[in-house]
Structures are given as structure tokens and as C-alpha cells.
Amino acid sequence: MKKIRFFFLFFLVKPLFLYSQTPILGAESFGIASYYSSKLYGHKTANGEILVKGDLTCAHPKLPFGTMLEVTNLANKKWCIVRVNDRGPYTKKRILDVSHAAAARLGMFKSGLAKVKVTIVGEHNTVIISKPDVILENSIELNKSEEEDKIKIFVPSSKPKAKSKKKNSKKKAVTKKKTTNNKKKK
């Protein structure tokens, strides 16, 4: 009897582990993305929000709502970060439906579809991982001090040029001595 209970318990718990919706930061997937039809805007999404053209949102079949995804169009290397707030697409070959704002940033309007790389970069509507160039720009702005703003570019004045003339005059004096020495020898 214990074996039978364990057997049923195994089949009840196993699917929870196999199909858990916990996003793994940095996980990548590749596939085809499309964008929403214009007639769907203004309707509710799967999480209850109203679908808005200007929002950077998307539909994903399994990831939890609020998961942040970095979507990169592999054809032109354009990218943007979108938030999962809907379910879909319901076509087997597609992995993502994006809003019009995201499609514009990805340059998808001409083709309608795009081969994309999708990277999980955050959860609970918060971006945790971002591209290195964005990190560098932000860290430079954070470390910028008021003293750096006060630093001015050094423009050489005429005084340093005078120093170089002295060096030239020394060279002239040396050459004059040589020529005078040569004249004395003759």
C-alpha cells in the first residue's frame, strides 16, 4: 500500500518540478517573434492589464507575468527589453508576440516576423541583468564628481613656445661655435 501511495505522490509532484515557471536569469532561447495585430489593442491581456501600443510588453507561452526579457533581432542586432504580461503566441513555430513599440525598436515592421534571441534579464517587473555598455554608461554617471566638471581643457599659451625658442637658440649657438671654430682652423 505504501508503494502505491508513493507512486501516486510521485506523479502528482513530478509535473510541478518539470513545468515550474521559475525564470532562470541569463537563460537564452532562439526562435521567431511576431507582433500583435492592431485589433487586439484596448483589450485585456492574460494578466488583466489593457494592451497598449506604446508599452514594451510581450506574450510568452510559459514564463510568469512580470518576467523581463531582452529581445534581440538577429538580422539587424537591434534590441529592447520587454515585460511578459500575456500568453501566446499560439503558433508552434513562434516563441514571442511583442507590442508595436517593441516591434518598432526591433525593426520588425517590414517583415512582420523576426528571428530573435530572447534572454531572461529580470523578474517581478525589475531588470537585474543589463548589457555591459549600459552598465558602463550608468557607472560613469554615478562616479562623476563635481570636480570633473570644473576641470578645463589645457590650451597651450605663447609662453611654452618661448621655451622652445630658447632651445632652438642654444642649438644655433652651438652651430655658430662650430662654424667659428671651422673658420679659425682655415
XYZ file of N, CA and C in Angstrom:
558
model
N 0.829 -1.200 0.000
C 0.000 0.000 0.000
C 0.870 1.260 0.000
N 2.011 1.206 0.729
C 2.900 2.366 0.771
C 3.499 2.631 -0.597
N 3.800 1.565 -1.327
C 4.362 1.727 -2.663
C 3.362 2.407 -3.593
N 2.122 2.072 -3.457
C 1.090 2.664 -4.309
C 0.947 4.153 -3.992
N 0.969 4.524 -2.701
C 0.868 5.935 -2.309
C 2.068 6.722 -2.846
N 3.240 6.141 -2.714
C 4.445 6.812 -3.212
C 4.357 6.997 -4.721
N 3.852 5.979 -5.416
C 3.722 6.033 -6.858
C 2.802 7.179 -7.279
N 1.645 7.324 -6.628
C 0.709 8.405 -6.953
C 1.278 9.766 -6.552
N 1.944 9.817 -5.421
C 2.560 11.059 -4.981
C 3.637 11.503 -5.972
N 4.406 10.544 -6.473
C 5.447 10.835 -7.459
C 4.842 11.475 -8.708
N 3.732 10.957 -9.199
C 3.093 11.504 -10.396
C 2.391 12.831 -10.143
N 2.044 13.121 -8.903
C 1.443 14.412 -8.588
C 2.501 15.506 -8.439
N 3.656 15.194 -7.861
C 4.692 16.186 -7.577
C 5.631 16.393 -8.763
N 5.923 15.341 -9.502
C 6.867 15.435 -10.612
C 6.494 16.523 -11.621
N 5.249 16.636 -12.054
C 4.922 17.695 -13.014
C 5.183 19.103 -12.477
N 5.075 19.286 -11.188
C 5.350 20.604 -10.613
C 6.800 21.004 -10.847
N 7.718 20.059 -10.748
C 9.131 20.352 -10.963
C 9.461 20.490 -12.448
N 8.829 19.658 -13.264
C 9.120 19.700 -14.686
C 8.610 20.977 -15.345
N 7.453 21.426 -14.941
C 6.818 22.552 -15.604
C 6.763 23.796 -14.727
N 7.698 23.932 -13.817
C 7.692 25.120 -12.971
C 8.009 26.334 -13.815
N 7.462 27.458 -13.455
C 7.607 28.665 -14.246
C 8.653 29.600 -13.661
N 9.584 29.087 -12.897
C 10.612 29.931 -12.321
C 11.598 30.326 -13.401
N 11.725 31.636 -13.665
C 12.688 32.051 -14.696
C 14.122 31.931 -14.195
N 15.001 31.483 -15.048
C 16.420 31.373 -14.709
C 17.122 32.535 -15.387
N 17.662 33.448 -14.586
C 18.311 34.636 -15.129
C 19.448 34.251 -16.070
N 19.493 34.904 -17.209
C 20.539 34.646 -18.190
C 20.205 33.545 -19.173
N 19.100 32.832 -18.955
C 18.721 31.759 -19.882
C 18.352 32.354 -21.233
N 18.833 31.727 -22.287
C 18.591 32.214 -23.643
C 17.770 31.211 -24.436
N 16.959 31.736 -25.341
C 16.254 30.882 -26.286
C 16.203 31.615 -27.629
N 16.092 30.850 -28.690
C 16.086 31.404 -30.036
C 14.820 30.952 -30.742
N 14.291 31.812 -31.578
C 13.091 31.457 -32.317
C 12.585 32.630 -33.119
N 11.323 32.538 -33.513
C 10.706 33.574 -34.330
C 9.710 34.352 -33.484
N 9.780 35.691 -33.613
C 8.849 36.567 -32.903
C 7.962 37.277 -33.913
N 6.772 37.607 -33.485
C 5.846 38.394 -34.290
C 5.333 39.532 -33.414
N 4.514 40.404 -33.970
C 3.925 41.455 -33.138
C 2.407 41.380 -33.212
N 1.777 42.000 -32.189
C 0.321 41.932 -32.051
C -0.398 42.578 -33.232
N -1.552 42.060 -33.531
C -2.435 42.670 -34.520
C -3.017 43.961 -33.928
N -3.266 44.942 -34.748
C -3.798 46.228 -34.271
C -5.164 46.087 -33.612
N -5.947 45.099 -34.012
C -7.298 44.945 -33.455
C -7.296 44.451 -31.999
N -6.146 43.980 -31.501
C -6.094 43.478 -30.124
C -5.847 44.578 -29.087
N -5.404 45.745 -29.528
C -5.114 46.820 -28.573
C -6.402 47.356 -27.963
N -6.333 47.618 -26.673
C -7.503 48.063 -25.923
C -8.211 46.924 -25.206
N -7.870 45.680 -25.537
C -8.457 44.522 -24.865
C -7.568 44.109 -23.684
N -8.125 43.281 -22.815
C -7.360 42.794 -21.657
C -6.378 41.708 -22.071
N -5.221 41.709 -21.407
C -4.239 40.643 -21.604
C -4.529 39.543 -20.590
N -3.730 38.497 -20.609
C -3.947 37.358 -19.721
C -3.783 37.725 -18.242
N -2.968 38.747 -17.936
C -2.810 39.115 -16.522
C -3.787 40.209 -16.096
N -4.688 40.625 -16.985
C -5.727 41.584 -16.632
C -5.429 43.018 -17.039
N -4.240 43.308 -17.535
C -3.908 44.662 -17.993
C -4.566 44.924 -19.350
N -4.695 46.190 -19.675
C -5.162 46.575 -21.002
C -3.934 46.641 -21.921
N -4.033 46.062 -23.101
C -2.928 46.055 -24.054
C -2.802 47.439 -24.695
N -1.605 48.040 -24.565
C -1.341 49.391 -25.063
C -0.218 49.318 -26.098
N -0.381 50.024 -27.235
C 0.624 50.003 -28.301
C 1.974 50.532 -27.844
N 1.990 51.549 -27.008
C 3.231 52.212 -26.611
C 4.023 51.510 -25.527
N 3.461 50.488 -24.892
C 4.172 49.775 -23.829
C 5.111 48.730 -24.415
N 6.232 48.511 -23.742
C 7.181 47.469 -24.160
C 6.795 46.177 -23.442
N 5.821 45.484 -24.008
C 5.315 44.246 -23.410
C 5.326 43.140 -24.450
N 5.096 41.912 -23.961
C 5.077 40.772 -24.876
C 4.213 39.653 -24.316
N 3.959 38.688 -25.173
C 3.248 37.467 -24.788
C 4.228 36.312 -24.895
N 4.286 35.499 -23.831
C 5.128 34.303 -23.822
C 4.276 33.146 -23.345
N 4.466 31.953 -23.898
C 3.590 30.835 -23.540
C 3.715 30.344 -22.103
N 4.908 30.445 -21.465
C 5.089 29.797 -20.163
C 5.638 30.696 -19.057
N 6.448 31.669 -19.376
C 7.116 32.455 -18.335
C 6.115 33.232 -17.482
N 6.411 33.422 -16.198
C 5.483 34.145 -15.317
C 5.336 35.608 -15.739
N 4.186 36.175 -15.416
C 3.957 37.588 -15.692
C 4.961 38.417 -14.896
N 5.451 39.476 -15.513
C 6.428 40.333 -14.862
C 7.867 39.948 -15.156
N 8.080 38.852 -15.877
C 9.442 38.469 -16.263
C 9.930 39.454 -17.314
N 11.162 39.928 -17.127
C 11.745 40.890 -18.053
C 12.635 40.148 -19.052
N 12.431 40.411 -20.343
C 13.154 39.722 -21.398
C 13.883 40.725 -22.277
N 15.127 40.395 -22.596
C 15.861 41.181 -23.587
C 15.701 40.465 -24.913
N 15.099 41.137 -25.880
C 14.833 40.554 -27.188
C 15.763 41.220 -28.190
N 16.544 40.404 -28.921
C 17.481 40.913 -29.922
C 17.099 40.372 -31.286
N 16.884 41.274 -32.241
C 16.609 40.882 -33.614
C 17.939 40.452 -34.227
N 18.064 39.206 -34.607
C 19.328 38.673 -35.106
C 19.697 39.208 -36.489
N 18.739 39.725 -37.230
C 19.020 40.239 -38.569
C 19.716 41.597 -38.524
N 19.311 42.466 -37.573
C 19.879 43.813 -37.551
C 20.517 44.188 -36.206
N 20.543 43.253 -35.265
C 21.170 43.428 -33.944
C 20.506 44.502 -33.085
N 19.300 44.932 -33.440
C 18.563 45.871 -32.595
C 17.952 45.080 -31.448
N 17.832 45.736 -30.274
C 17.320 45.018 -29.114
C 16.488 45.954 -28.247
N 15.657 45.353 -27.403
C 14.905 46.101 -26.400
C 14.534 45.138 -25.275
N 14.134 45.708 -24.150
C 13.719 44.901 -23.004
C 12.208 45.021 -22.875
N 11.543 43.871 -22.807
C 10.087 43.826 -22.714
C 9.672 43.065 -21.459
N 8.407 43.282 -21.064
C 7.858 42.625 -19.884
C 6.758 41.667 -20.318
N 6.760 40.469 -19.763
C 5.728 39.481 -20.087
C 4.450 39.853 -19.339
N 3.369 40.075 -20.099
C 2.077 40.356 -19.467
C 0.926 39.613 -20.144
N 1.263 38.688 -21.042
C 0.222 37.988 -21.783
C 0.695 36.584 -22.143
N -0.225 35.749 -22.566
C 0.094 34.401 -23.020
C -0.013 34.337 -24.536
N 0.808 33.508 -25.116
C 0.820 33.349 -26.566
C 2.261 33.309 -27.005
N 2.575 33.310 -28.213
C 1.696 33.102 -29.364
C 1.232 31.648 -29.426
N 0.162 31.457 -30.123
C -0.417 30.120 -30.185
C -0.053 29.393 -31.474
N 1.003 29.838 -32.122
C 1.564 29.150 -33.281
C 2.810 28.429 -32.816
N 2.973 27.187 -33.173
C 4.086 26.369 -32.669
C 5.459 26.932 -33.030
N 5.590 27.551 -34.189
C 6.904 27.995 -34.633
C 7.345 29.317 -34.001
N 6.448 30.021 -33.334
C 6.793 31.323 -32.756
C 6.972 31.222 -31.254
N 7.908 32.011 -30.727
C 8.163 31.958 -29.284
C 7.708 33.212 -28.551
N 7.370 34.283 -29.292
C 7.067 35.557 -28.652
C 6.177 36.413 -29.542
N 5.241 37.133 -28.924
C 4.487 38.198 -29.578
C 4.860 39.476 -28.849
N 5.269 40.510 -29.571
C 5.664 41.765 -28.933
C 4.695 42.875 -29.309
N 4.670 43.925 -28.511
C 3.814 45.078 -28.784
C 4.376 45.880 -29.952
N 3.599 46.851 -30.435
C 4.050 47.678 -31.556
C 5.287 48.494 -31.195
N 5.362 49.001 -29.968
C 6.531 49.793 -29.554
C 7.796 48.931 -29.599
N 7.697 47.708 -29.128
C 8.845 46.802 -29.153
C 9.191 46.424 -30.598
N 8.177 46.191 -31.423
C 8.413 45.843 -32.831
C 9.113 46.982 -33.557
N 8.768 48.218 -33.216
C 9.424 49.376 -33.838
C 10.894 49.431 -33.443
N 11.188 49.192 -32.176
C 12.580 49.205 -31.717
C 13.395 48.060 -32.317
N 12.733 46.954 -32.581
C 13.424 45.797 -33.149
C 13.506 45.851 -34.673
N 12.804 46.782 -35.285
C 12.809 46.894 -36.739
C 12.094 45.741 -37.419
N 10.920 45.373 -36.903
C 10.195 44.204 -37.410
C 9.062 44.545 -38.370
N 8.729 45.813 -38.556
C 7.514 46.148 -39.302
C 7.547 45.756 -40.765
N 8.695 45.793 -41.404
C 8.750 45.443 -42.824
C 8.468 43.967 -43.049
N 9.070 43.126 -42.219
C 8.936 41.683 -42.425
C 7.764 41.080 -41.667
N 7.379 41.665 -40.540
C 6.292 41.107 -39.734
C 6.764 40.052 -38.760
N 7.789 39.318 -39.137
C 8.388 38.295 -38.284
C 9.883 38.565 -38.189
N 10.489 38.073 -37.120
C 11.938 38.249 -36.982
C 12.511 37.075 -36.207
N 13.701 36.634 -36.625
C 14.431 35.642 -35.841
C 15.065 36.397 -34.681
N 14.796 35.920 -33.464
C 15.236 36.655 -32.284
C 15.959 35.752 -31.294
N 16.743 36.411 -30.457
C 17.332 35.766 -29.291
C 16.651 36.392 -28.086
N 16.116 35.566 -27.203
C 15.415 36.043 -26.019
C 16.232 35.635 -24.794
N 16.582 36.623 -23.961
C 17.355 36.380 -22.750
C 16.554 36.867 -21.555
N 16.446 36.035 -20.524
C 15.746 36.446 -19.304
C 16.684 37.347 -18.511
N 16.261 38.607 -18.290
C 17.121 39.578 -17.616
C 16.537 40.083 -16.301
N 15.362 39.628 -15.925
C 14.779 40.084 -14.669
C 13.464 39.400 -14.370
N 12.949 39.708 -13.191
C 11.665 39.158 -12.773
C 10.956 40.174 -11.901
N 9.672 39.995 -11.697
C 8.855 40.891 -10.878
C 8.965 42.334 -11.350
N 8.927 42.539 -12.665
C 8.979 43.863 -13.298
C 10.272 44.625 -13.017
N 11.344 43.931 -12.680
C 12.624 44.561 -12.373
C 13.718 43.942 -13.230
N 14.504 44.793 -13.897
C 15.636 44.319 -14.693
C 16.814 44.108 -13.747
N 17.380 42.914 -13.763
C 18.507 42.576 -12.891
C 19.802 42.526 -13.690
N 19.737 42.004 -14.901
C 20.915 41.901 -15.766
C 20.714 42.869 -16.930
N 21.754 43.641 -17.250
C 21.651 44.505 -18.421
C 22.934 44.413 -19.236
N 22.895 44.940 -20.439
C 24.057 44.867 -21.334
C 25.226 45.646 -20.749
N 26.460 45.218 -21.018
C 27.643 45.892 -20.468
C 27.762 47.362 -20.816
N 27.416 47.760 -22.056
C 27.555 49.173 -22.400
C 26.613 50.040 -21.589
N 25.436 49.514 -21.240
C 24.511 50.259 -20.403
C 25.085 50.381 -18.997
N 25.697 49.330 -18.493
C 26.297 49.365 -17.155
C 27.417 50.386 -17.119
N 28.259 50.414 -18.146
C 29.368 51.358 -18.170
C 28.877 52.793 -18.195
N 27.877 53.088 -19.005
C 27.353 54.450 -19.052
C 26.806 54.854 -17.696
N 26.038 53.976 -17.068
C 25.451 54.306 -15.783
C 26.508 54.463 -14.709
N 27.541 53.610 -14.703
C 28.559 53.704 -13.673
C 29.399 54.955 -13.851
N 29.631 55.388 -15.079
C 30.374 56.623 -15.306
C 29.581 57.806 -14.764
N 28.278 57.797 -14.996
C 27.457 58.888 -14.489
C 27.430 58.891 -12.965
N 27.420 57.721 -12.343
C 27.387 57.657 -10.882
C 28.694 58.132 -10.267
N 29.816 57.813 -10.884
C 31.117 58.166 -10.335
C 31.558 59.577 -10.692
N 30.808 60.251 -11.500
C 31.173 61.587 -11.944
C 31.077 62.539 -10.748
N 32.126 63.291 -10.502
C 32.123 64.229 -9.387
C 32.037 65.659 -9.904
N 31.782 66.587 -8.979
C 31.698 67.990 -9.362
C 33.060 68.510 -9.813
N 34.136 67.967 -9.261
C 35.475 68.407 -9.628
C 35.769 68.131 -11.096
N 35.229 67.016 -11.621
C 35.437 66.690 -13.023
C 34.786 67.733 -13.915
N 33.652 68.290 -13.450
C 33.000 69.329 -14.225
C 33.825 70.607 -14.242
N 34.601 70.857 -13.192
C 35.398 72.073 -13.075
C 36.709 71.990 -13.851
N 37.133 70.808 -14.188
C 38.388 70.640 -14.919
C 38.220 71.214 -16.317
N 39.176 72.055 -16.694
C 39.116 72.678 -18.012
C 40.202 72.095 -18.894
N 39.977 72.209 -20.157
C 40.955 71.710 -21.119
C 42.127 72.676 -21.151
N 43.336 72.165 -21.095
C 44.548 72.978 -21.128
C 44.832 73.397 -22.552
N 44.885 74.706 -22.739
C 45.223 75.251 -24.046
C 46.608 75.867 -23.932
N 47.571 75.424 -24.705
C 48.925 75.960 -24.604
C 48.947 77.446 -24.935
N 49.686 78.208 -24.120
C 49.816 79.642 -24.360
C 51.121 79.915 -25.096
N 51.449 81.194 -25.276
C 52.657 81.550 -26.024
C 53.920 81.336 -25.191
N 53.786 81.257 -23.865
C 54.960 81.084 -23.012
C 55.704 79.779 -23.288
N 55.011 78.635 -23.421
C 55.757 77.415 -23.736
C 56.498 77.503 -25.064
N 55.955 78.244 -26.015
C 56.639 78.390 -27.295
C 57.954 79.138 -27.112
N 57.962 80.087 -26.183
C 59.187 80.844 -25.923
C 60.275 79.912 -25.406
N 59.879 78.940 -24.567
C 60.857 77.976 -24.060
C 61.462 77.188 -25.215
N 60.634 76.834 -26.165
C 61.157 76.079 -27.297
C 62.100 76.936 -28.130
N 61.893 78.259 -28.160
C 62.807 79.148 -28.885
C 64.167 79.173 -28.219
N 64.159 79.110 -26.885
C 65.426 79.098 -26.163
C 66.228 77.856 -26.536
N 65.521 76.744 -26.630
C 66.211 75.513 -27.028
C 66.792 75.672 -28.417
N 66.014 76.268 -29.302
C 66.493 76.495 -30.666
C 67.673 77.464 -30.674
N 67.625 78.485 -29.801
C 68.729 79.454 -29.763
C 70.005 78.782 -29.257
N 69.856 77.821 -28.322
C 71.024 77.082 -27.855
C 71.630 76.281 -29.007
N 70.748 75.667 -29.800
C 71.232 74.896 -30.944
C 71.949 75.814 -31.927
N 71.384 77.018 -32.142
C 72.007 77.975 -33.045
C 73.370 78.402 -32.515
N 73.431 78.593 -31.193
C 74.702 78.999 -30.593
C 75.745 77.911 -30.779
N 75.353 76.660 -30.626
C 76.275 75.544 -30.805
C 76.744 75.494 -32.241
N 75.850 75.666 -33.192
C 76.244 75.636 -34.600
C 77.118 76.837 -34.939
N 76.883 78.002 -34.316
C 77.724 79.171 -34.548
C 79.136 78.911 -34.052
N 79.235 78.275 -32.874
C 80.555 77.964 -32.323
C 81.302 77.043 -33.265
N 80.607 76.060 -33.816
C 81.235 75.110 -34.733
C 81.717 75.838 -35.976
N 80.898 76.710 -36.506
C 81.298 77.437 -37.713
C 82.452 78.388 -37.435
N 82.434 79.004 -36.248
C 83.562 79.885 -35.902
C 84.819 79.083 -35.719
N 84.712 77.892 -35.119
C 85.860 77.006 -34.942
C 86.400 76.565 -36.309
N 85.502 76.274 -37.238
C 85.914 75.859 -38.591
C 86.622 76.995 -39.309
N 86.181 78.248 -39.097
C 86.808 79.402 -39.750
C 88.203 79.639 -39.180
N 88.351 79.427 -37.858
C 89.656 79.630 -37.211
C 90.646 78.601 -37.715
N 90.198 77.378 -37.957
C 91.071 76.310 -38.419
C 91.608 76.592 -39.806
N 90.873 77.288 -40.626
C 91.281 77.549 -42.001
C 92.359 78.559 -42.012
